[in-house]
Coordinates of C-alpha atoms and ligand atoms in Angstrom, one line a residue:
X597 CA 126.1 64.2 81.8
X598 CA 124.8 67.3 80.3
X599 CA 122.1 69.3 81.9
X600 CA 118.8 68.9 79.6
X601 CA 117.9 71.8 77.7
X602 CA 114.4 73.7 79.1
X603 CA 111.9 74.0 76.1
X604 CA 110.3 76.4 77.4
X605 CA 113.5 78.8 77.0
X606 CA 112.3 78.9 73.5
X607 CA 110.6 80.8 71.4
X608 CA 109.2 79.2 68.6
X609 CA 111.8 80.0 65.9
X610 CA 114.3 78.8 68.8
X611 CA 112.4 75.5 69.0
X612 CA 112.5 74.9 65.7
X613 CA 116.4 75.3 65.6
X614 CA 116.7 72.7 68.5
X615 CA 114.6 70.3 66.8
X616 CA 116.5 70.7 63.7
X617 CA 120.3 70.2 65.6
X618 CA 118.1 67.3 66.5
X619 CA 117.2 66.3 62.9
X620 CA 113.7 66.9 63.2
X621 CA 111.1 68.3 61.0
X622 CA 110.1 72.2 61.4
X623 CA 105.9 70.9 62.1
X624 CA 107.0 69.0 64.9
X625 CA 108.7 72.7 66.4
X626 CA 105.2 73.8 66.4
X627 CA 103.0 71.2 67.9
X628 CA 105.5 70.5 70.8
X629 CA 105.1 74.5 71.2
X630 CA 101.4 73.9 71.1
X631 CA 101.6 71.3 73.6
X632 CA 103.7 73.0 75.9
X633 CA 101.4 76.9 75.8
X634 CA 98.0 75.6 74.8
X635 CA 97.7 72.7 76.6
X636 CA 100.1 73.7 79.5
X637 CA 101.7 69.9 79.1
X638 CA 104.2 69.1 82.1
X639 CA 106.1 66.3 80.1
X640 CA 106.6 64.6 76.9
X641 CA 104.1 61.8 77.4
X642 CA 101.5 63.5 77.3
X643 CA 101.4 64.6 73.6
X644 CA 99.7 62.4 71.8
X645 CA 100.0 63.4 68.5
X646 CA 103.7 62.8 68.8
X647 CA 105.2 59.1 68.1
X648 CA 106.4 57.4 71.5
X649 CA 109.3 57.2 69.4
X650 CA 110.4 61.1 69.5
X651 CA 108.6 61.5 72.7
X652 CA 111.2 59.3 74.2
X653 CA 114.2 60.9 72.2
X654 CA 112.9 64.6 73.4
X655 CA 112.8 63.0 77.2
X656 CA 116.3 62.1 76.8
X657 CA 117.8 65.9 75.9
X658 CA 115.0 68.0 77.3
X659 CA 112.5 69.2 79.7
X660 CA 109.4 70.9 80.1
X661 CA 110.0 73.2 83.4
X662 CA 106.9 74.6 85.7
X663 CA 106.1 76.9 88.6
X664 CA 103.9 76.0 90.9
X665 CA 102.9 78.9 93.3
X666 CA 104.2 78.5 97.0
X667 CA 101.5 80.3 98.6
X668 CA 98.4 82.5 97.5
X669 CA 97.7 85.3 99.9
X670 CA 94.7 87.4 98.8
X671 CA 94.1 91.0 99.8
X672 CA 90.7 92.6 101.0
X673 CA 90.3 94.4 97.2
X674 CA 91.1 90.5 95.6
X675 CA 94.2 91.3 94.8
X676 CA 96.6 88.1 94.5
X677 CA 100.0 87.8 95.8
X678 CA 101.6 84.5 94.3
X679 CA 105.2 83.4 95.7
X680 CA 106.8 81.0 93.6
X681 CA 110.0 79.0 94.9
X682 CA 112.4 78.9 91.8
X683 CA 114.5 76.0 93.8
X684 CA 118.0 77.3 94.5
X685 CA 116.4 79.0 97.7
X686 CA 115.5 82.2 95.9
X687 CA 111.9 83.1 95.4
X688 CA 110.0 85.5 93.3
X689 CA 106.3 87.2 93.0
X690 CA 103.7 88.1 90.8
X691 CA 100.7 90.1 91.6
X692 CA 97.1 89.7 90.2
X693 CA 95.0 92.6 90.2
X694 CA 91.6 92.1 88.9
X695 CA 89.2 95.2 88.2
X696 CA 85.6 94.4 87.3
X697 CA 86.2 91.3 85.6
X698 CA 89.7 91.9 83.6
X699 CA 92.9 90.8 84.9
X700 CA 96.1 92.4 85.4
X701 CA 99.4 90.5 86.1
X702 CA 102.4 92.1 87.1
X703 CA 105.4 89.4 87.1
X704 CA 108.9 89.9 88.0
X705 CA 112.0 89.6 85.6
X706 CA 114.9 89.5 88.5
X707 CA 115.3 88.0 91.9
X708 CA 116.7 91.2 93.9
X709 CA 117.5 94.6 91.5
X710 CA 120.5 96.2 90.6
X711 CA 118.9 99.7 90.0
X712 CA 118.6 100.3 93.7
X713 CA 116.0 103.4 93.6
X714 CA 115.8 105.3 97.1
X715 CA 112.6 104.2 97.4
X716 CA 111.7 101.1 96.2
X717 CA 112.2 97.9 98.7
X718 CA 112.6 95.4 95.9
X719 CA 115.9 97.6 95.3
X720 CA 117.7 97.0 98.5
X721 CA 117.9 93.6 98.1
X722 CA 120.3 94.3 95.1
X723 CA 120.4 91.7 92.4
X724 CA 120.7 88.1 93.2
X725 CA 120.1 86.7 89.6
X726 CA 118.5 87.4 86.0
X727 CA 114.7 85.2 86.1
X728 CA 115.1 82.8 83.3
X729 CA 112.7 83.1 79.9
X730 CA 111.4 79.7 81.0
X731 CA 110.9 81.7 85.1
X732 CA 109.0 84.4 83.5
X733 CA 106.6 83.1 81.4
X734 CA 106.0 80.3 83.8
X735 CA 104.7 83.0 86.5
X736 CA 101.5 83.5 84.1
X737 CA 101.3 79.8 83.4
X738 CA 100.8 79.3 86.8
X739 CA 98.7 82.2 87.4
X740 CA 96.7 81.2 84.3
X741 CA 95.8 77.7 86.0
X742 CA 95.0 79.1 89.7
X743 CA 92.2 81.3 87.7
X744 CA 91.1 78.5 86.5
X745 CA 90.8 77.2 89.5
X746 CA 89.8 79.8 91.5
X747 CA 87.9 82.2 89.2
X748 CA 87.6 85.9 90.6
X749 CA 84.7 87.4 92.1
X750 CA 83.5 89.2 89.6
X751 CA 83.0 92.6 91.2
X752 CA 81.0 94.7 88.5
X753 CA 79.6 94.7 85.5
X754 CA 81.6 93.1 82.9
X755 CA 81.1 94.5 79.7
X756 CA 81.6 97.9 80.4
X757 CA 85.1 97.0 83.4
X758 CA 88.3 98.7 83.4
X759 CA 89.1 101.0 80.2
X760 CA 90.6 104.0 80.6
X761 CA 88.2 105.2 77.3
X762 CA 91.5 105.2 74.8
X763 CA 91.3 101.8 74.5
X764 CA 88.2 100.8 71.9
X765 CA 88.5 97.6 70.6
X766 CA 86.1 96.6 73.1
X767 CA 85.9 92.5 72.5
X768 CA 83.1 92.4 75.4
X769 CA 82.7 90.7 78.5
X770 CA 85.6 88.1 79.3
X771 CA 86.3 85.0 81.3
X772 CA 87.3 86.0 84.6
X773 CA 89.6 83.5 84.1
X774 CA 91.6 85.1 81.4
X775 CA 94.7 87.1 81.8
X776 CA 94.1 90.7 80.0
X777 CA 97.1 92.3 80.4
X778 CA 101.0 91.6 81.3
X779 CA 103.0 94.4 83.1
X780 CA 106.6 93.9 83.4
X781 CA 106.2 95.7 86.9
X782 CA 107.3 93.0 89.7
X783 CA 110.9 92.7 90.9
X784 CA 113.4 93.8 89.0
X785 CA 114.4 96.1 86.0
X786 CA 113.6 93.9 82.8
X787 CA 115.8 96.0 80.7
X788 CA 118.2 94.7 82.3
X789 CA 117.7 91.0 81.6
X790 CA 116.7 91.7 78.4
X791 CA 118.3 88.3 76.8
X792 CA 115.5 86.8 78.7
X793 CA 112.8 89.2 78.6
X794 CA 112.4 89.5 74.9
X795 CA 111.9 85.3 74.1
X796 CA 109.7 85.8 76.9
X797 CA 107.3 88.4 75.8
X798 CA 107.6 87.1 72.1
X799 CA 106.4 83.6 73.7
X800 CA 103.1 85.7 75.2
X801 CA 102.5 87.4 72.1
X802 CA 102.8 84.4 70.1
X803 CA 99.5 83.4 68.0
X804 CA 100.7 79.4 69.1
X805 CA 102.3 80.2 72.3
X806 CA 100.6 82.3 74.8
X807 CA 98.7 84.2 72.8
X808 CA 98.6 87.9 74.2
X809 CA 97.7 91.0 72.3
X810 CA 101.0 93.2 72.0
X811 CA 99.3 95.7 73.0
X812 CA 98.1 94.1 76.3
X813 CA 102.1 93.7 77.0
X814 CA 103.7 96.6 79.1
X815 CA 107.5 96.5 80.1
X816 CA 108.2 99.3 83.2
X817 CA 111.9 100.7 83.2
X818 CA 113.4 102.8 85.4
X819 CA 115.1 104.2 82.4
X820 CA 117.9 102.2 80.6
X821 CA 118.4 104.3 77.7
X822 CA 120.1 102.0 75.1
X823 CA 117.9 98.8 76.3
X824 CA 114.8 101.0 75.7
X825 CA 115.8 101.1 71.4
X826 CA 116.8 97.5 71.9
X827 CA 113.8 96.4 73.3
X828 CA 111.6 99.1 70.6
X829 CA 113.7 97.5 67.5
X830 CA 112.9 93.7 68.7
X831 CA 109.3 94.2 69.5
X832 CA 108.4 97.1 68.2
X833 CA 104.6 97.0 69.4
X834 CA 105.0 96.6 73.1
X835 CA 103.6 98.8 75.4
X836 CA 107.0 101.4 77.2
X837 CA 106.1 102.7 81.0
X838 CA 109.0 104.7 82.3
X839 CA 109.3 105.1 85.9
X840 CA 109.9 108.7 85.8
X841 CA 109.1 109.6 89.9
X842 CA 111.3 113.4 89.2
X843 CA 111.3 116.3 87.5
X844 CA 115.2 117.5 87.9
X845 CA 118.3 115.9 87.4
X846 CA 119.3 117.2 90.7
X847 CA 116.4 115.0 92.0
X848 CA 116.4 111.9 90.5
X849 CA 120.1 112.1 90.1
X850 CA 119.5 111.1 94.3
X851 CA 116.4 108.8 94.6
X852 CA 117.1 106.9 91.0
X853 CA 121.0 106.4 91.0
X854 CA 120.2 105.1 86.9
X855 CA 120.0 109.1 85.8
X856 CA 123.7 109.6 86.9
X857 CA 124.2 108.0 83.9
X858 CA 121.3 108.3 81.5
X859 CA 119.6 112.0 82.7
X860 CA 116.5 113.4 81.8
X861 CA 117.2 114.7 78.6
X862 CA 118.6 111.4 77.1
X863 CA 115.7 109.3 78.7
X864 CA 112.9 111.6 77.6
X865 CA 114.6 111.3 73.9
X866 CA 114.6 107.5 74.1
X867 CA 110.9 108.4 75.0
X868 CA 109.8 110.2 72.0
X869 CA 112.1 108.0 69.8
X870 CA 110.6 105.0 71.2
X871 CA 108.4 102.9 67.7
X872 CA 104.7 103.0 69.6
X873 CA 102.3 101.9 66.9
X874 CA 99.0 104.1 66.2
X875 CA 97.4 105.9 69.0
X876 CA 99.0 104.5 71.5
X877 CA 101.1 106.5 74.6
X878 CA 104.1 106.1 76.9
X879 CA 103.0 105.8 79.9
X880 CA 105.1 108.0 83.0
X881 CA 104.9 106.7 86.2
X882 CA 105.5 109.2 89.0
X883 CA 105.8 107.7 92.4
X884 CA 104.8 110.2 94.7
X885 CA 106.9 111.0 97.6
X886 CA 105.7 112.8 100.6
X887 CA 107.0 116.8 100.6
X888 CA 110.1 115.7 98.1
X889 CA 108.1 115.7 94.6
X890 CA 104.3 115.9 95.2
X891 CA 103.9 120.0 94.6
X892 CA 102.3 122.2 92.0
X893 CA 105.4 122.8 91.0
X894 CA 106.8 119.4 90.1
X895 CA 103.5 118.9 88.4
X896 CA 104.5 121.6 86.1
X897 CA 107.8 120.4 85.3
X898 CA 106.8 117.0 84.7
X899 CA 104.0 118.2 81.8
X900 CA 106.7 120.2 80.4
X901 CA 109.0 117.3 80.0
X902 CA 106.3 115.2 78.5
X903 CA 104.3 117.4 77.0
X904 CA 105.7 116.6 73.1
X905 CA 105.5 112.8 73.7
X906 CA 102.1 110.9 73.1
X907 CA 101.3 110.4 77.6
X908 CA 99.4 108.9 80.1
X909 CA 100.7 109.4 83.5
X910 CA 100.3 107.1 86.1
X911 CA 100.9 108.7 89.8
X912 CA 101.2 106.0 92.3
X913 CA 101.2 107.6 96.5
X914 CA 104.6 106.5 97.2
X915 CA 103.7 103.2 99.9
X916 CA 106.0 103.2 103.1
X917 CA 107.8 100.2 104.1
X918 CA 110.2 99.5 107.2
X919 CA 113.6 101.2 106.7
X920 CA 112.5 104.0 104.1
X921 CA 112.6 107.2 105.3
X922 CA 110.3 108.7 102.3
X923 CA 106.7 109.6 103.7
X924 CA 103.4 108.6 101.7
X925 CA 102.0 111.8 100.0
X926 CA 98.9 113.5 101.6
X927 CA 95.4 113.2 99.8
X928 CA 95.4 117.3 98.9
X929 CA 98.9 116.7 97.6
X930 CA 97.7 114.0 95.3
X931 CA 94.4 115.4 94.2
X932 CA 96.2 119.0 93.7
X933 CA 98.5 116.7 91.4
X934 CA 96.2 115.0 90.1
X935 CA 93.8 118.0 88.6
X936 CA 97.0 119.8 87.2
X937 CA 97.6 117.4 85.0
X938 CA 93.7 116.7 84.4
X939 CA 92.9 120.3 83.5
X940 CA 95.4 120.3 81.2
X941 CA 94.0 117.5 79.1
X942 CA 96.7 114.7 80.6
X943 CA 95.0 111.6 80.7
X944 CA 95.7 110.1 84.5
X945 CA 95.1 107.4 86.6
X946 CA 96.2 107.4 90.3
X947 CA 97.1 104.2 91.4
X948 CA 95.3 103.6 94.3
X949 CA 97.2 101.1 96.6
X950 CA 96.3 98.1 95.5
X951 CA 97.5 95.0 97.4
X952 CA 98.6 97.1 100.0
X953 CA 96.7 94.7 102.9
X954 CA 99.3 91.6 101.8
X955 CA 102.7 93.9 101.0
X956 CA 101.4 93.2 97.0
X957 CA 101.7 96.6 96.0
X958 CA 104.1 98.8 94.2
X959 CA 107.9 98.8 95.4
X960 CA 106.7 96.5 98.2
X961 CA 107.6 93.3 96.7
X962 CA 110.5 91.2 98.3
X963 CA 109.9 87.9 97.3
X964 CA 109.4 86.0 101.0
X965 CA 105.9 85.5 102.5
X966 CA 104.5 88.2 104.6
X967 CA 102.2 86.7 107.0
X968 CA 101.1 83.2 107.6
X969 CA 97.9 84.1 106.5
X970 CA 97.9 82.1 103.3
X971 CA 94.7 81.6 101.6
X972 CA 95.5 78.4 99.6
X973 CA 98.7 76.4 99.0
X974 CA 99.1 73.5 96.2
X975 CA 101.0 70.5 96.5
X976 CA 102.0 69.7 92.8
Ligands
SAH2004 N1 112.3 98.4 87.4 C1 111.1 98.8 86.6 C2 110.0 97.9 86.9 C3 109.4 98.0 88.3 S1 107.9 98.8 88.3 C4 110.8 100.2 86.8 O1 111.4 100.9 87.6 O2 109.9 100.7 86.1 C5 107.7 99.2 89.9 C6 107.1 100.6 90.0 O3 106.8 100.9 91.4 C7 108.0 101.7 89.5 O4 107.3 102.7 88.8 C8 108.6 102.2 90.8 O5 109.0 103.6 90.6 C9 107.4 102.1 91.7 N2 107.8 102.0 93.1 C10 108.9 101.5 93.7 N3 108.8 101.5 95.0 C11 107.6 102.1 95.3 C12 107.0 102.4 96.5 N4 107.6 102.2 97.7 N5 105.8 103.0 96.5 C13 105.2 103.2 95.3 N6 105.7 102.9 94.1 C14 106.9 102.4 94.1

């Protein structure tokens, strides 16, 4: 028997295609798509609009896969940690952080990671196995209906939450139930599962499928230099963070073993060559690691390297786990860092260590359950 084909592999065009091999008419592409991203339909019976006819013939070839979390655990700030069981005894996570009533997910593209950064946890678990399109865009589908759920607290004032002031198309206060923004930021390097990562994030941004703004879409890379024009010729208008974390070739050469073979120069040319649309930045991500990259110095290099590519940076205090030698930066290291960049009209956020109660922040996810603690666990 041949294994039935997941649907929600698909984009849209790629729907249609299937349908067609199947003799069916391009319409019905679309309202199965509906079906399966607007009404978040589990199975064939339940679309209505569909004769029981084809709904039966579609049962026979194909499914409708689904996540359901494992476990919820939910850190003092409200951030959510959400383990999902993919069923061949590997798990993944995603992480919800929600500021003042706007929601950040950060989902996974790989169980495990092949880049194996110095510092980053996820990375010594090497890679087990690419996420499917269907595993990724399920992580929000089931994040989507837990906030539904289990709404947020809202913490603050809602219409005036979050922005970093760039960002101006204000559309006003905002279910705390909605998903604002996708960051490619969990386990794994999605640049390199791009076969899977693209359908996905052209399902999210999809007016039929999930519906996302482009430019609430961010895919993080550690700096996979022909991926990065792959991904900016196949969707030109997502958002690019590069994990940057050093300043020298000599450096990162060590902690980020990817610049061996695509160094500074090449990435930061894939940078400025990268299609962002508008007003819009790359953002650099510079993990900060205690008394290895955290001085005034390093801060100088790194505006040098960016300083002729549209930037935000993003410093995130390097979080210690078990096993890593690396030290968390101190507070005058970071602030020194911090006003550098500030006084010399960088725009800048530091992380602050979100999740870091429930092992939810940055570099800290593994994909197994931290503590028994669980707040909530579902049974379908
Ligand atoms: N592989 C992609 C996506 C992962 S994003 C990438 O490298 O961009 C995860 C971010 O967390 C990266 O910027 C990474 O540099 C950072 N990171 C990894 N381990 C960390 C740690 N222990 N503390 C703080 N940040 C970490």
């Amino acid at each position: 028997m041949t294994p039935k084909t997941d649907l929600k592999n698909f984009t849209l065009p790629a729907l249609e295609q299937f349908l067609k091999g199947h003799g069916k008419e391009r319409f019905r592409a679309l309202q199965v798509f509906k079906w399966i991203y607007q009404q978040d339909a589990h199975g064939f019976d339940e679309m209505t609009n569909i004769s029981k006819a084809l709904r039966a013939e579609l049962a026979e070839t194909a499914i409708i896969s689904n996540l359901e979390s494992e476990a919820i655990e939910e850190g003092s700030d409200g951030t959510r940690k959400y383990l999902f069981n993919l069923g061949d005894g590997h798990a993944v996570e995603s992480v919800l952080i929600p500021i003042e009533g706007r929601n950040t997910l950060c989902i996974s593209s790989q169980v495990g990671c092949a880049m194996a950064c110095e510092f980053c946890l996820t990375g010594t678990f090497k890679l087990t196995r690419n996420l499917t399109t269907a595993e990724i865009v399920n992580q929000i589908m089931a994040v989507k209906r837990d906030l539904v759920r289990n709404p947020p607290a809202l913490l603050a004032d809602v219409a005036d939450g979050g922005d970093d002031g760039e960002d101006s198309d204000d559309e006003g206060p905002e279910s705390p139930a909605a998903i604002r923004n996708i960051v490619l930021m969990g386990m794994g390097e999605p640049l390199h599962n791009l076969d899977n990562v693209i359908p996905a994030i052209q399902i999210m941004i999809d007016g039929n499928g999930l519906q996302l703004s482009n430019r609430r879409v961010t895919v993080s890379t550690c700096g996979l230099v022909p991926e990065m024009s792959r991904l900016g010729r196949e969707i030109p208008n997502v958002n690019l963070a590069v994990s940057l974390n050093a300043t020298t070739d000599e450096l990162r050469n060590r902690i980020m073993p990817v610049n061996r073979s695509y160094p500074l120069k090449e990435l930061l040319k894939a940078c400025k060559e990268f299609p962002l649309p508008g007003r819009r930045k790359v953002t650099f991500e510079y993990v900060m690691l205690g008394g290895i990259n955290d001085t005034l110095e390093d801060a100088k290099r790194l505006l040098k390297l960016i300083s002729d590519i549209p930037n935000k940076v993003n410093l995130i205090p390097f979080n210690e786990h078990e096993g890593c030698e690396f030290k968390a930066p101190t507070r005058a290291a970071i602030d020194a860092f911090h006003k550098y960049l500030i006084d010399r009209h960088v725009t800048v956020i530091t992380r602050d260590s979100r999740g870091g109660d429930i092992s939810a922040a940055c570099g800290q996810l593994k994909g197994k359950l931290e503590n028994k603690e669980i707040v909530e666990t579902q049974s379908n």
